[in-house]
Coordinates of C-alpha atoms in Angstrom, one line a residue:
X30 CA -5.1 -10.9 -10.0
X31 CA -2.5 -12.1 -12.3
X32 CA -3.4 -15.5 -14.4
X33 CA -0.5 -17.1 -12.6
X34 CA -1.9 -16.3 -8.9
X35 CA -5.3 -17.3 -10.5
X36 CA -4.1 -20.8 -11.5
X37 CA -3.1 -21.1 -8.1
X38 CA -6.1 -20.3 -5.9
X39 CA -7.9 -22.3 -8.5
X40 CA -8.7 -26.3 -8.8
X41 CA -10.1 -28.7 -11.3
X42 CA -11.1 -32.1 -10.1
X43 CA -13.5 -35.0 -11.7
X44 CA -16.3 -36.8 -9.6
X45 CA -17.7 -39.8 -10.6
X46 CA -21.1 -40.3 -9.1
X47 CA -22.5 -44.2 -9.0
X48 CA -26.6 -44.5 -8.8
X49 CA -28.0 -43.2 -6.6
X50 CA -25.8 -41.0 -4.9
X51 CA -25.1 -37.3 -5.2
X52 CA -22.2 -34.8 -5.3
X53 CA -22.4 -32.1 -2.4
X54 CA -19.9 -29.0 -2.0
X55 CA -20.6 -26.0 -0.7
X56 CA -18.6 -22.5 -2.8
X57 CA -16.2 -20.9 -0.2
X58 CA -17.5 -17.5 1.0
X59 CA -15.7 -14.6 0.2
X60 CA -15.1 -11.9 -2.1
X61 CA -15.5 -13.0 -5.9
X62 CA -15.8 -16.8 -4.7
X63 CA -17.6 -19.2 -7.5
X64 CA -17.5 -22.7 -8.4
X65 CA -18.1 -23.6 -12.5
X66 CA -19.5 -27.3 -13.1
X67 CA -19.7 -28.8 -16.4
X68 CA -21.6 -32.3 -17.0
X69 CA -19.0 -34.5 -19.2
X70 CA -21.2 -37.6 -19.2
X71 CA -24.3 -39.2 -18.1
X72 CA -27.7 -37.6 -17.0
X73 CA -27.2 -35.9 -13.6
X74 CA -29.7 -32.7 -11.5
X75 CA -29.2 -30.2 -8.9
X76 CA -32.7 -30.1 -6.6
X77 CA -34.9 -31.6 -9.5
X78 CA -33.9 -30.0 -12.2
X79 CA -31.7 -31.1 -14.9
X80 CA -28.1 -30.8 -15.8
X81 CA -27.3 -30.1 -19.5
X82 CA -24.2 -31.5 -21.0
X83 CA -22.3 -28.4 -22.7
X84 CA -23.5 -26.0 -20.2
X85 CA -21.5 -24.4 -18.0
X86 CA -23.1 -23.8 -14.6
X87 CA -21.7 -21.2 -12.0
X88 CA -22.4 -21.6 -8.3
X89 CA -21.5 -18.0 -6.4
X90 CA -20.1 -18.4 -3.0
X91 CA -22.0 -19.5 -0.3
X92 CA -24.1 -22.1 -2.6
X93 CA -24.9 -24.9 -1.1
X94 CA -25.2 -27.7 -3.7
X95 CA -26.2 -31.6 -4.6
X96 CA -26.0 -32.9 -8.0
X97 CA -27.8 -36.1 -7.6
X98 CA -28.2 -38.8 -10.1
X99 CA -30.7 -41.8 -10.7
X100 CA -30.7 -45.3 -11.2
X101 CA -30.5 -46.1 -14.6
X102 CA -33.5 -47.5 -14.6
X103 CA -35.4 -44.2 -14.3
X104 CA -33.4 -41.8 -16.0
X105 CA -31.5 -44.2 -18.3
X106 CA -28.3 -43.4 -17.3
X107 CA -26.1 -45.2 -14.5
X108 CA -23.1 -43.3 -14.2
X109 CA -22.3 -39.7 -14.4
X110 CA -18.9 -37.7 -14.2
X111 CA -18.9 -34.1 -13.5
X112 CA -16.0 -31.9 -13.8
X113 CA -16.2 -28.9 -10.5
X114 CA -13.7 -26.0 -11.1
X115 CA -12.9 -23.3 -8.6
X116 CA -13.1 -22.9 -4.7
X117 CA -15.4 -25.2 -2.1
X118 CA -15.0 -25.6 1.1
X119 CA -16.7 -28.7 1.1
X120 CA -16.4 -31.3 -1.7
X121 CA -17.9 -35.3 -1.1
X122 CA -19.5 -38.1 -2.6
X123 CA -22.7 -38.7 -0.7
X124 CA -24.1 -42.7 -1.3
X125 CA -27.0 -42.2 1.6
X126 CA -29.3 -39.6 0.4
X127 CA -33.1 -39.5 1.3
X128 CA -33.7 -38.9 -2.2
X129 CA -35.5 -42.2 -2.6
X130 CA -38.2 -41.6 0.1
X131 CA -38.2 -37.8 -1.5
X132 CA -39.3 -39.1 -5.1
X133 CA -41.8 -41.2 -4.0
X134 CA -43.3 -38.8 -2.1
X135 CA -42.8 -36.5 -5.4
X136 CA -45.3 -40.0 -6.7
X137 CA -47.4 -40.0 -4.3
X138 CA -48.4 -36.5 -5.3
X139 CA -48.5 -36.9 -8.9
X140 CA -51.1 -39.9 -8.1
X141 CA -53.1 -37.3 -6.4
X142 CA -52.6 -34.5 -9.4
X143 CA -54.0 -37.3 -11.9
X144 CA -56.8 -38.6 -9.9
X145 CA -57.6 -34.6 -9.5
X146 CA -57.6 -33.8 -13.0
X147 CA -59.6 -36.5 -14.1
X148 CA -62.3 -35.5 -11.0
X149 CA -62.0 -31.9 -11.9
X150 CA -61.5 -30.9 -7.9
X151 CA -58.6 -29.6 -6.2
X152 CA -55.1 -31.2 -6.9
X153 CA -52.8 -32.0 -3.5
X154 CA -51.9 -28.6 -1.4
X155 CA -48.6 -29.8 0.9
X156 CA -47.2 -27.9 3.4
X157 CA -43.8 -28.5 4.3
X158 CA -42.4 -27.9 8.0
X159 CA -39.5 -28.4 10.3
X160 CA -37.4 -26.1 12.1
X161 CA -34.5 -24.0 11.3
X162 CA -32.0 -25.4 8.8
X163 CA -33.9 -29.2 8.1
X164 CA -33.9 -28.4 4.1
X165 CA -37.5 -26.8 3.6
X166 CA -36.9 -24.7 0.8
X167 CA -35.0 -27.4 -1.0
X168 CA -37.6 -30.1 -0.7
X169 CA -39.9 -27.3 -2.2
X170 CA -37.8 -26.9 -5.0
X171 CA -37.3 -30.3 -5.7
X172 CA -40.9 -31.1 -5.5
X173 CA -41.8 -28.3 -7.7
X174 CA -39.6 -29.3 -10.3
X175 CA -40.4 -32.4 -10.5
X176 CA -44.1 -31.5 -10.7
X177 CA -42.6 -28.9 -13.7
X178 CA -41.1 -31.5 -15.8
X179 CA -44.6 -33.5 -15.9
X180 CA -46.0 -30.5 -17.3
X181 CA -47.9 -29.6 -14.4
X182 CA -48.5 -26.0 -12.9
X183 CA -48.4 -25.9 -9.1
X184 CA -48.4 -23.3 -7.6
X185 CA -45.7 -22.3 -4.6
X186 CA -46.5 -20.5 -2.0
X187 CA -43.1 -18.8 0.1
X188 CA -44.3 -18.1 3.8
X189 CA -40.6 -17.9 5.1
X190 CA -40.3 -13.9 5.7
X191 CA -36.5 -14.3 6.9
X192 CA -35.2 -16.7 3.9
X193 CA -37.5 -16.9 1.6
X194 CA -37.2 -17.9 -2.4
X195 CA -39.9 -15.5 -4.3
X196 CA -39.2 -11.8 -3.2
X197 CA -36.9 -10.0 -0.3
X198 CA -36.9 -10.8 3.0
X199 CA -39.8 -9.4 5.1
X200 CA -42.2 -10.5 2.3
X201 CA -45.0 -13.2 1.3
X202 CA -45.1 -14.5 -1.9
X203 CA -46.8 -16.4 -4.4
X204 CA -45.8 -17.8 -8.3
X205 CA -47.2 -20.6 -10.6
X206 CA -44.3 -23.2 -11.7
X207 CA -45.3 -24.0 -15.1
X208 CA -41.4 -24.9 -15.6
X209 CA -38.3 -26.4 -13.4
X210 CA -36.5 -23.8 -11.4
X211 CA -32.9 -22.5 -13.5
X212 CA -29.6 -24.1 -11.5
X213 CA -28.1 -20.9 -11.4
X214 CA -31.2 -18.2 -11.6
X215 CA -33.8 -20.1 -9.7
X216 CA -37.5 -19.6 -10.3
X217 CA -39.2 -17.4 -13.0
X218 CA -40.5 -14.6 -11.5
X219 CA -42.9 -14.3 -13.8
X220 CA -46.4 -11.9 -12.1
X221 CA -45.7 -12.7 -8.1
X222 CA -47.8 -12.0 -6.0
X223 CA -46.4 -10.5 -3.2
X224 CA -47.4 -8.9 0.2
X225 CA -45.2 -6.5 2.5
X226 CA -44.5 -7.8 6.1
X227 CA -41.7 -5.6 7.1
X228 CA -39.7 -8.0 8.9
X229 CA -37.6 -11.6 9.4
X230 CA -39.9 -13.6 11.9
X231 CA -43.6 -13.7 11.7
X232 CA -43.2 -13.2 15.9
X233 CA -42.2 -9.6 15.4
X234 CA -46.3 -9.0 14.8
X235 CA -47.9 -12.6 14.2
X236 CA -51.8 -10.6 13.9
X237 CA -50.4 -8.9 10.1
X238 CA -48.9 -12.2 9.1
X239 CA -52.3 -13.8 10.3
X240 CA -54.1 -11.8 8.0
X241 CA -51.4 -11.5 5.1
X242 CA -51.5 -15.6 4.9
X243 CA -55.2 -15.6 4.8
X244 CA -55.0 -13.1 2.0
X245 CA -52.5 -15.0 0.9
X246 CA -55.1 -17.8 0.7
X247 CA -57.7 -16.3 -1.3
X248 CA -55.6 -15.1 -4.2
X249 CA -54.2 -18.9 -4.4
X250 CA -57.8 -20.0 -4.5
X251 CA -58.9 -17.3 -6.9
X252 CA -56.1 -18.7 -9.2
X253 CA -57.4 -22.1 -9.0
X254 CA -60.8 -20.9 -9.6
X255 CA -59.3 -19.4 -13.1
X256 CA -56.8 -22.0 -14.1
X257 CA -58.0 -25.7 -14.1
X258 CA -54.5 -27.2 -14.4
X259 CA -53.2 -24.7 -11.8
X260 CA -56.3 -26.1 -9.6
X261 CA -55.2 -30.0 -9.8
X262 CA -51.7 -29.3 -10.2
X263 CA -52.4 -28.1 -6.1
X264 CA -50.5 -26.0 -3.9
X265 CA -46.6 -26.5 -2.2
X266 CA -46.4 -23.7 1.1
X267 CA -42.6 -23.2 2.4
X268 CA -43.1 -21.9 5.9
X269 CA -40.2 -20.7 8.4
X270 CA -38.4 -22.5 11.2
X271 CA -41.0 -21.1 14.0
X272 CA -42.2 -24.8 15.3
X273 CA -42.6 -24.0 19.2
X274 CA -45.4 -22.0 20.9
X275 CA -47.4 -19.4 19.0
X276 CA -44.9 -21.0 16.3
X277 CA -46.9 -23.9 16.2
X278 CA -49.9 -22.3 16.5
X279 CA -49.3 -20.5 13.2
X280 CA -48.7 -23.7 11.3
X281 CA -52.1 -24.4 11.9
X282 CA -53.5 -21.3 11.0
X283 CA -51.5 -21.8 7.8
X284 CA -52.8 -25.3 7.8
X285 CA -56.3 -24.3 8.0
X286 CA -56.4 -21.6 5.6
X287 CA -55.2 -23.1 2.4
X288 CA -57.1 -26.3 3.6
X289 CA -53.8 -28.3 2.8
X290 CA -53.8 -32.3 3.4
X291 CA -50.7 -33.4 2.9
X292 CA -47.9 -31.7 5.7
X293 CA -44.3 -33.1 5.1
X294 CA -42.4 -32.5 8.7
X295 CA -39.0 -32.8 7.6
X296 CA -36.8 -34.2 10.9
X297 CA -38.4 -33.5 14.2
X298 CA -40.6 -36.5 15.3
X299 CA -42.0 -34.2 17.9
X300 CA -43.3 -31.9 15.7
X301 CA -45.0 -34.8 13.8
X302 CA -46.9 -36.1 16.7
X303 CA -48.1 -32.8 17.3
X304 CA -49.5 -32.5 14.2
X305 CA -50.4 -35.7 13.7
X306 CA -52.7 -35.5 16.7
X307 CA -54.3 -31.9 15.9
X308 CA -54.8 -32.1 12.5
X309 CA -58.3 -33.1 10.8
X310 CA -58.0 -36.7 9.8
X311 CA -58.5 -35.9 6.1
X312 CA -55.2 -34.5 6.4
X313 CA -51.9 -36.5 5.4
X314 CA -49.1 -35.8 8.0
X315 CA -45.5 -37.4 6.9
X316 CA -41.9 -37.6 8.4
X317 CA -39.2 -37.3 6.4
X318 CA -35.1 -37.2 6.9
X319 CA -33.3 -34.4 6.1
X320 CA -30.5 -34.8 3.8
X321 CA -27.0 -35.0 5.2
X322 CA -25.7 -32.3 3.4
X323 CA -28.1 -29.6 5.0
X324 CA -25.8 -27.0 6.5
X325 CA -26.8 -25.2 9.5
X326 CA -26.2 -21.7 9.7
X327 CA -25.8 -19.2 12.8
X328 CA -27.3 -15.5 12.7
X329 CA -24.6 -13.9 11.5
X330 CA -24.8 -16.3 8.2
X331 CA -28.4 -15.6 8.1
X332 CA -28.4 -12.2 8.2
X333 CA -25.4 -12.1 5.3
X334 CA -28.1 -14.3 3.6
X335 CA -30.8 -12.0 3.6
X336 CA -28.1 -9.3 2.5
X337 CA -27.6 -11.3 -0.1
X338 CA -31.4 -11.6 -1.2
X339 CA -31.7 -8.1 -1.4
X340 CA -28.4 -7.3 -3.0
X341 CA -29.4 -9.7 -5.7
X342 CA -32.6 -8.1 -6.2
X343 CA -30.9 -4.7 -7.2
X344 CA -28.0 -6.0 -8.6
X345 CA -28.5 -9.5 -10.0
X346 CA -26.9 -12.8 -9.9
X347 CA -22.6 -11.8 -10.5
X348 CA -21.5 -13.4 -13.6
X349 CA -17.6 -13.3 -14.2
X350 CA -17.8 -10.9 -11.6
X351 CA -20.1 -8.2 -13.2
X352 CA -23.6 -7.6 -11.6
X353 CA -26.3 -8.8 -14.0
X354 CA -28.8 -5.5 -13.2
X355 CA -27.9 -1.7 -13.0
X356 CA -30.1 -0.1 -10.4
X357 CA -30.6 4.0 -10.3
X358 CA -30.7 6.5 -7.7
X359 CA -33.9 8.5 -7.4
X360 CA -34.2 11.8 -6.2
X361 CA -37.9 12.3 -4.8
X362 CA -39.4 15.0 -3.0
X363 CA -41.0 14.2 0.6
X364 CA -43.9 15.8 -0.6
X365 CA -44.5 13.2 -3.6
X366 CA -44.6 10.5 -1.0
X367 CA -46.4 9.4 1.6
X368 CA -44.7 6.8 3.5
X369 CA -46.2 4.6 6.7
X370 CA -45.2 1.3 9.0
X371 CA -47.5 -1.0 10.0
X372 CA -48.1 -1.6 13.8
X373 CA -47.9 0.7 16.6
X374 CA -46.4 0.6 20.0
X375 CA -48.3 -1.5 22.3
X376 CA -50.8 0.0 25.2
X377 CA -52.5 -1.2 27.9
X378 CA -56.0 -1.8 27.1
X379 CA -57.4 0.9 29.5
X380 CA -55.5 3.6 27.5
X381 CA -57.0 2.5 24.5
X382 CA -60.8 3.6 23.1
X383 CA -63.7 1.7 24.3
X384 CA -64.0 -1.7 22.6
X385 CA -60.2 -1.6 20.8
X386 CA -58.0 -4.1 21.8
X387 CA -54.1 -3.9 22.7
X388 CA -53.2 -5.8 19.5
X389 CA -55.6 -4.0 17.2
X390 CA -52.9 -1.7 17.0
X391 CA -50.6 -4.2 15.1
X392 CA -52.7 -3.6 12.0
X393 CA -52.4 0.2 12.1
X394 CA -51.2 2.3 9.6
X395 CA -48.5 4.5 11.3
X396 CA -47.2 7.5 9.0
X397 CA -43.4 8.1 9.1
X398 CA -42.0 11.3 9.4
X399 CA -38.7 12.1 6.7
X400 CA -35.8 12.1 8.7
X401 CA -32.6 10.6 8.8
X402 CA -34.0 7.3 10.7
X403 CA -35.0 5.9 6.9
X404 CA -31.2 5.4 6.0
X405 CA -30.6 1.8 4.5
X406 CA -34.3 0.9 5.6
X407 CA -36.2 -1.1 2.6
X408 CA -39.4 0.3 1.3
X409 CA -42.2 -1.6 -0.6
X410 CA -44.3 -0.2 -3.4
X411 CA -47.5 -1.0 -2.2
X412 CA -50.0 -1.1 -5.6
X413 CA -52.8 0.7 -3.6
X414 CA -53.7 4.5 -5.0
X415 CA -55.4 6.2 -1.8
X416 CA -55.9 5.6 1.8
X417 CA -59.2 4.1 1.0
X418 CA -57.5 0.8 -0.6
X419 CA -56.8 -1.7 2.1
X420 CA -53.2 -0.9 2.4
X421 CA -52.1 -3.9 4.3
X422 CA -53.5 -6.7 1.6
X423 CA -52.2 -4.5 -1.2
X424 CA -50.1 -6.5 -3.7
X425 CA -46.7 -4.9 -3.8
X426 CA -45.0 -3.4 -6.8
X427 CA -41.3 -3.5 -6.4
X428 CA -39.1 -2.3 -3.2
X429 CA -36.7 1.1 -3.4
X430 CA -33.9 1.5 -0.4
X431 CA -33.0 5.2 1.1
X432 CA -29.3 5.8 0.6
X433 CA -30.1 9.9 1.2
X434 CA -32.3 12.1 3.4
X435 CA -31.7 15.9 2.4
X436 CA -33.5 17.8 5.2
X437 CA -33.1 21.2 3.6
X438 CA -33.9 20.3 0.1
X439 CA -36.8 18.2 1.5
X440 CA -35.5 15.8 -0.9
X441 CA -35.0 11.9 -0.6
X442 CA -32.2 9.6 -2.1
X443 CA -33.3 5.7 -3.3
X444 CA -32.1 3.2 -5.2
X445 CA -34.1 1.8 -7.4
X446 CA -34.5 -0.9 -10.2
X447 CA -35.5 1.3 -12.7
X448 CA -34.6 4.6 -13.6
X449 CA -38.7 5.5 -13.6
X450 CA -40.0 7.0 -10.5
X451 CA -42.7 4.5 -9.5
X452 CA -46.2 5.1 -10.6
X453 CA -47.4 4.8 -6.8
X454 CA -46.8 7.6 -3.7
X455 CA -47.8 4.9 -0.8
X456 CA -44.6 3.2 0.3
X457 CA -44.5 1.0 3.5
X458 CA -41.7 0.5 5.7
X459 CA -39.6 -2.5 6.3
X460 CA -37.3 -3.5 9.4
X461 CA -34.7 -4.9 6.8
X462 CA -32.1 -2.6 6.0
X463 CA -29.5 -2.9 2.9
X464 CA -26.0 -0.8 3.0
X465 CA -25.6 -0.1 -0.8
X466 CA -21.5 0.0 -1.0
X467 CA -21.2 -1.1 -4.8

């Protein structure tokens, strides 16, 4: 593209934001699509953390964004002016924001944390809920950064195995925020723990994700048990949009495993009530608005969005439009792997052996035969040596993706992060697929 086209597909515009009201666009989708924001004067944040004057921040395309700023009062500025550069979609100044009723729920916490620490017991765990496209994730990160800039260390637990923030899709993860998320990079990735699901819904086989979020459980309260600031910092779970039915019914598995007491419902008063009647009294059930700028999105966008996630696992974030990471094909012999899916087909219980149940199955080791069905399919690393480790609560090292079945070299194809053949043979198979085409 010449400069001249360039200048003409390109904008520069200046927003000036009063108190308490925030800046929302959203980066047009398409190829090579990015916004670049610069902070020119004032104190402003995107999601809780901070915006730097002299640093230039790039938003790829499809970013959904709100630079928000304060009241003078609490962040001793009362005006801001930020300077937006490239292609939105959507560009408005936002004066109704729930960010007032978010920050004092952010508070309300950090009242908690301190009466914690100086009790020496467990610090607040929140879980926050809602169905599909309310601003879960968002409120997460906001409330983890906030928690961050304090200096405290919660930690963040990512139950949302279609969009979630920590790994790839069709995985559970856990980090400790010891610092606000970056603007452009998001959190520090810094020893996850993270467990292989194999797929976008938790309905596809709700007895593994069961058990994973009960595994999930114990490691969070093994950290706590280590790390005394990590243990009144408390816990912040992002769940999925499954509210209805066996939905629901996982929520309060969730609920009752990590013991939470404070459950943020963001924008379904039904949902509330629910939970507001079934939940032990100890625990803390709040309703909250969504923001207005929550976009929703239809499958098609989610399913580019979890492209996405994966894509940017191999690959990176693009900068100037260069990939930040340079992944490597592997070529591995089927004999120096052994890879397996978890759950088997479903039988009737009288076909099955005396005292085995029909969805004992899901929980089955299955082992998968090369062939050319592993094209594009995702694979975890699963950190467990032999058959006598318990596969399915095995943390996970890393993912590969098949771009190559040789049947008469017996040889396999994957991409990889690094250019190292993994250190571990048992590899698990996903549902999510990834068509490598850089």
């Amino acid at each position: 593209m010449t400069d001249e086209k360039k200048d003409a597909t390109m904008r520069t515009e200046e927003y000036k934001l009063e108190a308490v009201s925030e800046l929302r666009f959203e980066v047009e989708t398409g190829s090579d699509a990015s916004v670049q924001l610069d902070l020119l004067e004032g104190m402003a944040e995107v999601f809780g953390a901070e915006l730097t004057k002299g640093r230039q921040i790039t938003f790829e395309e499809g970013a959904k964004v709100a630079v928000f700023t304060w009241h003078e009062v609490l962040l001793l500025a009362c005006l801001d002016l930020s300077h937006l550069a490239g292609k939105t979609e959507v560009a408005y100044i936002a004066k109704e924001t729930p960010m007032v009723m978010y920050i004092n729920t952010h508070a309300a916490l950090e009242q908690m944390r301190q009466k914690a620490e100086k009790e020496k017991t467990r610090g607040p765990r929140v879980m926050v809920v809602g169905p599909t496209d309310v601003g879960k994730s968002t409120l997460c990160r906001l409330l983890l950064n906030y928690a961050a800039r304090l200096g405290r260390a919660p930690i963040f637990v990512d139950l949302d195995v279609g969009q979630g923030d920590i790994s790839i899709p069709g995985t559970l993860g856990s980090i400790v925020v010891e610092r606000p998320s970056d603007i452009e990079e998001g959190y520090n990735l810094n020893a996850p723990v993270v467990f292989h699901f194999g797929s976008s819904s938790p309905s596809h086989n709700t007895q593994l994700f069961k058990l994973l979020v009960s595994k999930m459980a114990d490691t969070v309260n093994q950290k706590c048990d280590q790390s005394k600031k990590c243990c009144s910092s408390g816990v912040i779970i992002n769940t999925g949009g499954w509210v209805r039915g066996a939905g629901y019914d996982m929520l309060k598995h969730i609920a009752g495993c990590f013991e939470v007491d404070v459950i943020i419902v963001l924008d379904q008063e039904r949902l509330y009530n629910e939970l507001k009647r079934d939940m032990p009294d100890f625990v803390e059930v709040l309703l909250l608005p969504k923001s207005g700028g929550v976009v929703e999105r239809n499958s098609s966008v989610r399913a580019d969005d979890r492209d996405l996630k994966v894509r940017e696992y191999f690959y990176g974030l693009r900068k100037d439009n260069k990939d930040s990471f340079y992944p490597h094909p592997l070529h591995i012999s089927f004999n120096d792997v052994k890879i397996y899916k978890i759950g088997a087909p479903a039988l009737p219980d009288s076909c099955l052996p005396l005292g085995m149940k029909s969805q004992d199955n899901m929980l089955k080791l299955v082992p998968v035969s090369p062939s050319n069905g592993l094209l594009h399919h995702v694979l975890s690393i699963s950190m467990a040596t032999s058959m006598e480790d318990n596969i399915l609560e095995s943390n996970i090292l890393g993912h590969v993706v098949i771009t190559g079945v040789d049947m008469e070299k017996q040889m396999f194809t994957a991409l990889s992060p690094s250019a190292v053949t993994p250190p571990r043979n048992i590899w698990l198979m996903s549902e999510i697929q990834f068509m490598d085409i850089d």
